[in-house]
PDB file of C-alpha atoms in Angstrom:
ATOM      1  CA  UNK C   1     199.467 165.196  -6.001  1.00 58.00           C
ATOM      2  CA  UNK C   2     199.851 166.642  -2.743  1.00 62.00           C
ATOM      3  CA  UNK C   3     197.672 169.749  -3.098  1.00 59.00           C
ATOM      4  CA  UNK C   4     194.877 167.015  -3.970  1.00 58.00           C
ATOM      5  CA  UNK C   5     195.203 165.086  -1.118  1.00 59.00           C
ATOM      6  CA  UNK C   6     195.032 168.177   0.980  1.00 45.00           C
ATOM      7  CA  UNK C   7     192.031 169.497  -1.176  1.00 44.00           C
ATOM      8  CA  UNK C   8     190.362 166.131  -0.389  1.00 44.00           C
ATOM      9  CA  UNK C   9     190.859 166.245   3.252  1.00 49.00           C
ATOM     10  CA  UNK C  10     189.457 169.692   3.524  1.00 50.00           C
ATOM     11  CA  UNK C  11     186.417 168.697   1.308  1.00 46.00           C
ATOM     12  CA  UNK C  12     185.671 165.443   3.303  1.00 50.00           C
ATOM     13  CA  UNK C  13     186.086 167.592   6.650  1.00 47.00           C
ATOM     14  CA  UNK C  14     183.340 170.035   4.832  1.00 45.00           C
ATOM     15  CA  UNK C  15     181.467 167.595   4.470  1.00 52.00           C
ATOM     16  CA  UNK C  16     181.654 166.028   7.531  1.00 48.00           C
ATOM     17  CA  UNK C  17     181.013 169.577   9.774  1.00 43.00           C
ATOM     18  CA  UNK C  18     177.938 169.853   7.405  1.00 45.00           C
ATOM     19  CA  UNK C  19     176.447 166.637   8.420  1.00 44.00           C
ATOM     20  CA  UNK C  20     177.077 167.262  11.877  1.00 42.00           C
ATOM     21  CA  UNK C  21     175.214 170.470  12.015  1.00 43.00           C
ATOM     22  CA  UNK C  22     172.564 169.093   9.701  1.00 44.00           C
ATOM     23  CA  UNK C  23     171.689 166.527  12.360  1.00 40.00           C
ATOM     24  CA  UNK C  24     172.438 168.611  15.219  1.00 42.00           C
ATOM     25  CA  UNK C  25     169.999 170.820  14.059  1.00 45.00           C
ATOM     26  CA  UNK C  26     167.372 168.267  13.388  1.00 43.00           C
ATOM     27  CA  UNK C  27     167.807 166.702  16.706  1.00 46.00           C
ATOM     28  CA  UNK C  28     167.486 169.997  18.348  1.00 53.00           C
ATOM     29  CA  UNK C  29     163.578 170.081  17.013  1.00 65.00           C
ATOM     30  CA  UNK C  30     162.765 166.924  18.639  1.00 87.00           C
ATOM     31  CA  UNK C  31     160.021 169.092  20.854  1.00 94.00           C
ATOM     32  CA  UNK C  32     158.349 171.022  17.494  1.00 94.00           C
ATOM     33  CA  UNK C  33     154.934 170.196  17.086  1.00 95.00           C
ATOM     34  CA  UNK C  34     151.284 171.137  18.166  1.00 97.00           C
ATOM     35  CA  UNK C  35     149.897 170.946  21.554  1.00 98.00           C
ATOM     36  CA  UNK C  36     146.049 171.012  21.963  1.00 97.00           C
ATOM     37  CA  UNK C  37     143.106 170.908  24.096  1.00 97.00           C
ATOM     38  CA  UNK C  38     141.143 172.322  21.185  1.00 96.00           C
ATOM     39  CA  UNK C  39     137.815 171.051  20.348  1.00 94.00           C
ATOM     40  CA  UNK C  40     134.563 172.220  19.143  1.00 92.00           C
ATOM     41  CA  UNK C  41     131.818 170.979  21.208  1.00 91.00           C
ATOM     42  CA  UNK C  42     128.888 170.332  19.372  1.00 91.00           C
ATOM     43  CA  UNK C  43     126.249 170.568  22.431  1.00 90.00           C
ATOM     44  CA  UNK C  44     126.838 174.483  23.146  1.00 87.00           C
ATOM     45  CA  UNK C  45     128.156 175.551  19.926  1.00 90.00           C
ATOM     46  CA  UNK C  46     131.862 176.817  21.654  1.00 93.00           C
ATOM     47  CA  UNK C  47     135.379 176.556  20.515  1.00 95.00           C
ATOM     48  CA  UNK C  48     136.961 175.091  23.579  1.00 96.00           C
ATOM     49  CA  UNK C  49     140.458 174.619  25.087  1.00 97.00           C
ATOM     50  CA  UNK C  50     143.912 175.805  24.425  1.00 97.00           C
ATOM     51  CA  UNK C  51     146.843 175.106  21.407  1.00 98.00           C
ATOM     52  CA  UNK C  52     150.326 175.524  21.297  1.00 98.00           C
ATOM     53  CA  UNK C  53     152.692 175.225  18.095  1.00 97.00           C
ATOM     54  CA  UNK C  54     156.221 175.216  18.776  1.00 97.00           C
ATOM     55  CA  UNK C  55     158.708 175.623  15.934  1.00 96.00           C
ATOM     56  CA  UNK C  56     162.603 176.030  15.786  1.00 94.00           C
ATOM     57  CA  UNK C  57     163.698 178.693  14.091  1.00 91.00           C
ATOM     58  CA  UNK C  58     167.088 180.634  13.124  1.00 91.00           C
ATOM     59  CA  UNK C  59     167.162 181.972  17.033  1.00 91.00           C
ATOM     60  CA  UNK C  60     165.723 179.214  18.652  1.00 94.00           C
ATOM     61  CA  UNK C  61     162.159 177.905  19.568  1.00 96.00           C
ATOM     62  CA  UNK C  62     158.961 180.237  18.950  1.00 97.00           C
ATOM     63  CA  UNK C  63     155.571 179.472  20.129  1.00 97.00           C
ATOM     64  CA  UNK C  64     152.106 180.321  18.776  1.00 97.00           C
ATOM     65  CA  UNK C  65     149.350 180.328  21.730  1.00 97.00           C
ATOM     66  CA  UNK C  66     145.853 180.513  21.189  1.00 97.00           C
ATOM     67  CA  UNK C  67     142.957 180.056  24.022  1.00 97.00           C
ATOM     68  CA  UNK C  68     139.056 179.452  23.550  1.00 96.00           C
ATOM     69  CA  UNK C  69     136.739 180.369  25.787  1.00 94.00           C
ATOM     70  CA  UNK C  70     133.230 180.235  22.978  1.00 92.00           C
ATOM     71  CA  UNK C  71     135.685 182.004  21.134  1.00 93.00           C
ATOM     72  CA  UNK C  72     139.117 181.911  19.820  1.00 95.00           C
ATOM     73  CA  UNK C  73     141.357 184.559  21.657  1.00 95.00           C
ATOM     74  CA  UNK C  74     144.122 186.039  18.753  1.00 96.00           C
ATOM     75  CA  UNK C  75     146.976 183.968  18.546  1.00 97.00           C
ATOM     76  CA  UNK C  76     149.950 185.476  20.566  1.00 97.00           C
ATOM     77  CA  UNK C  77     153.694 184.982  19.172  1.00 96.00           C
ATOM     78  CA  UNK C  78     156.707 184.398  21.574  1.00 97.00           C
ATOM     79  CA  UNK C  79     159.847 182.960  22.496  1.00 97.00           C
ATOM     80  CA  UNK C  80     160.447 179.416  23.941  1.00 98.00           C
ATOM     81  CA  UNK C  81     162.931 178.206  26.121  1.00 97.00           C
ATOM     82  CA  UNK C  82     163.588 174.824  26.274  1.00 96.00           C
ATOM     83  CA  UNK C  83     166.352 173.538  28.707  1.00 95.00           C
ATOM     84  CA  UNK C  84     166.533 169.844  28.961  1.00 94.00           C
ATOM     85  CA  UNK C  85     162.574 169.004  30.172  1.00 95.00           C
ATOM     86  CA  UNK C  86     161.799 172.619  31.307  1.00 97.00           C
ATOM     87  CA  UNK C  87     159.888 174.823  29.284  1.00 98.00           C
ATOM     88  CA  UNK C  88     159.259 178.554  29.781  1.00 98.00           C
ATOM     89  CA  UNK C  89     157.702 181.472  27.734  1.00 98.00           C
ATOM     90  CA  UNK C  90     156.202 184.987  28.331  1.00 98.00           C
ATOM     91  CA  UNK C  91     153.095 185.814  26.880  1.00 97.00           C
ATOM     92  CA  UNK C  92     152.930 189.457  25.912  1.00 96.00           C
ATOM     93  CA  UNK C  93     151.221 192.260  28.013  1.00 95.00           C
ATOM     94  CA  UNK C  94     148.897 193.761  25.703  1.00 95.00           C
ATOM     95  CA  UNK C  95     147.589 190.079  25.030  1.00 94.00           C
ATOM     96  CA  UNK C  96     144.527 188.548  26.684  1.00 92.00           C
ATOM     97  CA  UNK C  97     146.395 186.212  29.077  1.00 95.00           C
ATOM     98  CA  UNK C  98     149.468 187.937  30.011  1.00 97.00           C
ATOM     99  CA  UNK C  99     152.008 186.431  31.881  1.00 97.00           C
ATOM    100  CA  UNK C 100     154.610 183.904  32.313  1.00 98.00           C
ATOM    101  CA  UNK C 101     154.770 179.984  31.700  1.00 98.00           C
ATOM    102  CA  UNK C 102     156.638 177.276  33.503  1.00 98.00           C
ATOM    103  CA  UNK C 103     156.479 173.756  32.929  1.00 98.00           C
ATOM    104  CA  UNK C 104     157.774 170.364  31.386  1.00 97.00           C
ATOM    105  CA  UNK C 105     157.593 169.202  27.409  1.00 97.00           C
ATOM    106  CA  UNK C 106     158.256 165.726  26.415  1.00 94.00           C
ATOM    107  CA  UNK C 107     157.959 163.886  22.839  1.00 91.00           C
ATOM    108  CA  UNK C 108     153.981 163.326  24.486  1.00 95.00           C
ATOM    109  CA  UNK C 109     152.543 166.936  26.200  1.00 97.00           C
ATOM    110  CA  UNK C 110     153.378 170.275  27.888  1.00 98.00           C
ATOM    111  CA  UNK C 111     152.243 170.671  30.959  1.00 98.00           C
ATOM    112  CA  UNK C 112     152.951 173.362  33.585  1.00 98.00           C
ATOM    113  CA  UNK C 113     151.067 176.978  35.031  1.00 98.00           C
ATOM    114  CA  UNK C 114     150.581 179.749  32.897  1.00 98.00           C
ATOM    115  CA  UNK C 115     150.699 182.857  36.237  1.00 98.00           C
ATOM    116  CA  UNK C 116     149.028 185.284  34.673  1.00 97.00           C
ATOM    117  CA  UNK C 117     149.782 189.337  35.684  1.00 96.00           C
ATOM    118  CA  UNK C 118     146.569 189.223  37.985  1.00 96.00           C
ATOM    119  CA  UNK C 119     147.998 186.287  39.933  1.00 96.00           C
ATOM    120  CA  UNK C 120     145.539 183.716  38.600  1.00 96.00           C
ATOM    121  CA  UNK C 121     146.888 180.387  37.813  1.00 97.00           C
ATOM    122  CA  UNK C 122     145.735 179.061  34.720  1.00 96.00           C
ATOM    123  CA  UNK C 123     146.985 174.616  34.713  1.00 97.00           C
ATOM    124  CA  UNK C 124     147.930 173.827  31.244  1.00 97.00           C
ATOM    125  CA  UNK C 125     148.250 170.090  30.182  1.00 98.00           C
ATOM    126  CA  UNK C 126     148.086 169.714  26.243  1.00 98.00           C
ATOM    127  CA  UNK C 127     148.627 166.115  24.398  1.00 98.00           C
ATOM    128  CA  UNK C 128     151.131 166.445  21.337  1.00 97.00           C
ATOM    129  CA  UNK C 129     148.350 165.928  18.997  1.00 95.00           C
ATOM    130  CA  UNK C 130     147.121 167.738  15.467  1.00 92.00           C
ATOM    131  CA  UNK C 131     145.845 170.777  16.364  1.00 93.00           C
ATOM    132  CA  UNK C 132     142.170 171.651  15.697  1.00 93.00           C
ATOM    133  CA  UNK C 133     143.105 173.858  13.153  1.00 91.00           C
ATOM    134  CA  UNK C 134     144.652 171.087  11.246  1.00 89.00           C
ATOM    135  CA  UNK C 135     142.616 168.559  11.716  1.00 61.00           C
ATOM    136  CA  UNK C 136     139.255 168.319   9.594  1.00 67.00           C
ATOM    137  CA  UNK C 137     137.870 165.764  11.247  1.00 61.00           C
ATOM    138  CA  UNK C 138     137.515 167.735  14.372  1.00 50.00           C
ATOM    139  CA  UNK C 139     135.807 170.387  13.168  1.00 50.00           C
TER     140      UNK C 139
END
């Protein structure tokens, strides 16, 4: 009877540290989600704006960034640091746009400076929206 009991209390603790982490780790991808500028504009013909996709993954956040100038540039891969409502990532050097982000995320937008490696400042403000890619209706 005893052995029970204690096989029961370790199950129910199981259970219980499972739960936590379950929830921990869906609370921890409250900022996943598309970020976009991206539209097609119908007047000149040109793919316009910028997109970012933030997902959670086994080491922590990674962000797909794509730009569009007329074009789209390729999408770039990276890391994401979130800390509280600061957000940071690197783009890489052999990309189009290399350089280093700083800003803020909430449950709404990103927003913040992308310095690129020349020195050029390039603002980025981008609604938490379906990205253009997604969205049919855009397009």
């Amino acid at each position: 009877m005893g052995k029970r009991i204690v096989l029961l209390f370790i199950l129910a603790l199981l259970s219980a540290v499972a739960a936590h982490a379950g929830s921990k780790a869906a609370a921890g991808s409250g900022f996943a989600g598309t970020y976009s500028t991206m539209y097609y504009n119908n007047e000149g013909g040109d793919l316009l704006g910028e997109e970012l996709r933030i997902v959670l993954g086994k080491s922590g956040y990674k962000g797909i960034l794509q730009f569009s100038e007329g074009r789209p540039s390729d999408p770039v891969l990276m890391d994401v640091r979130i800390e509280g409502n600061a957000i940071s990532f690197d783009t890489p050097a052999e990309w189009d746009y290399p350089g280093h982000f700083q800003g803020t995320i909430s449950a709404r937008k990103v927003s913040g400076v992308l310095r690129l490696q020349n020195g050029v400042d390039v603002p980025l403000d981008l609604p938490r929206r379906a990205g253009y890619w997604d969205d049919p209706i855009s397009k």
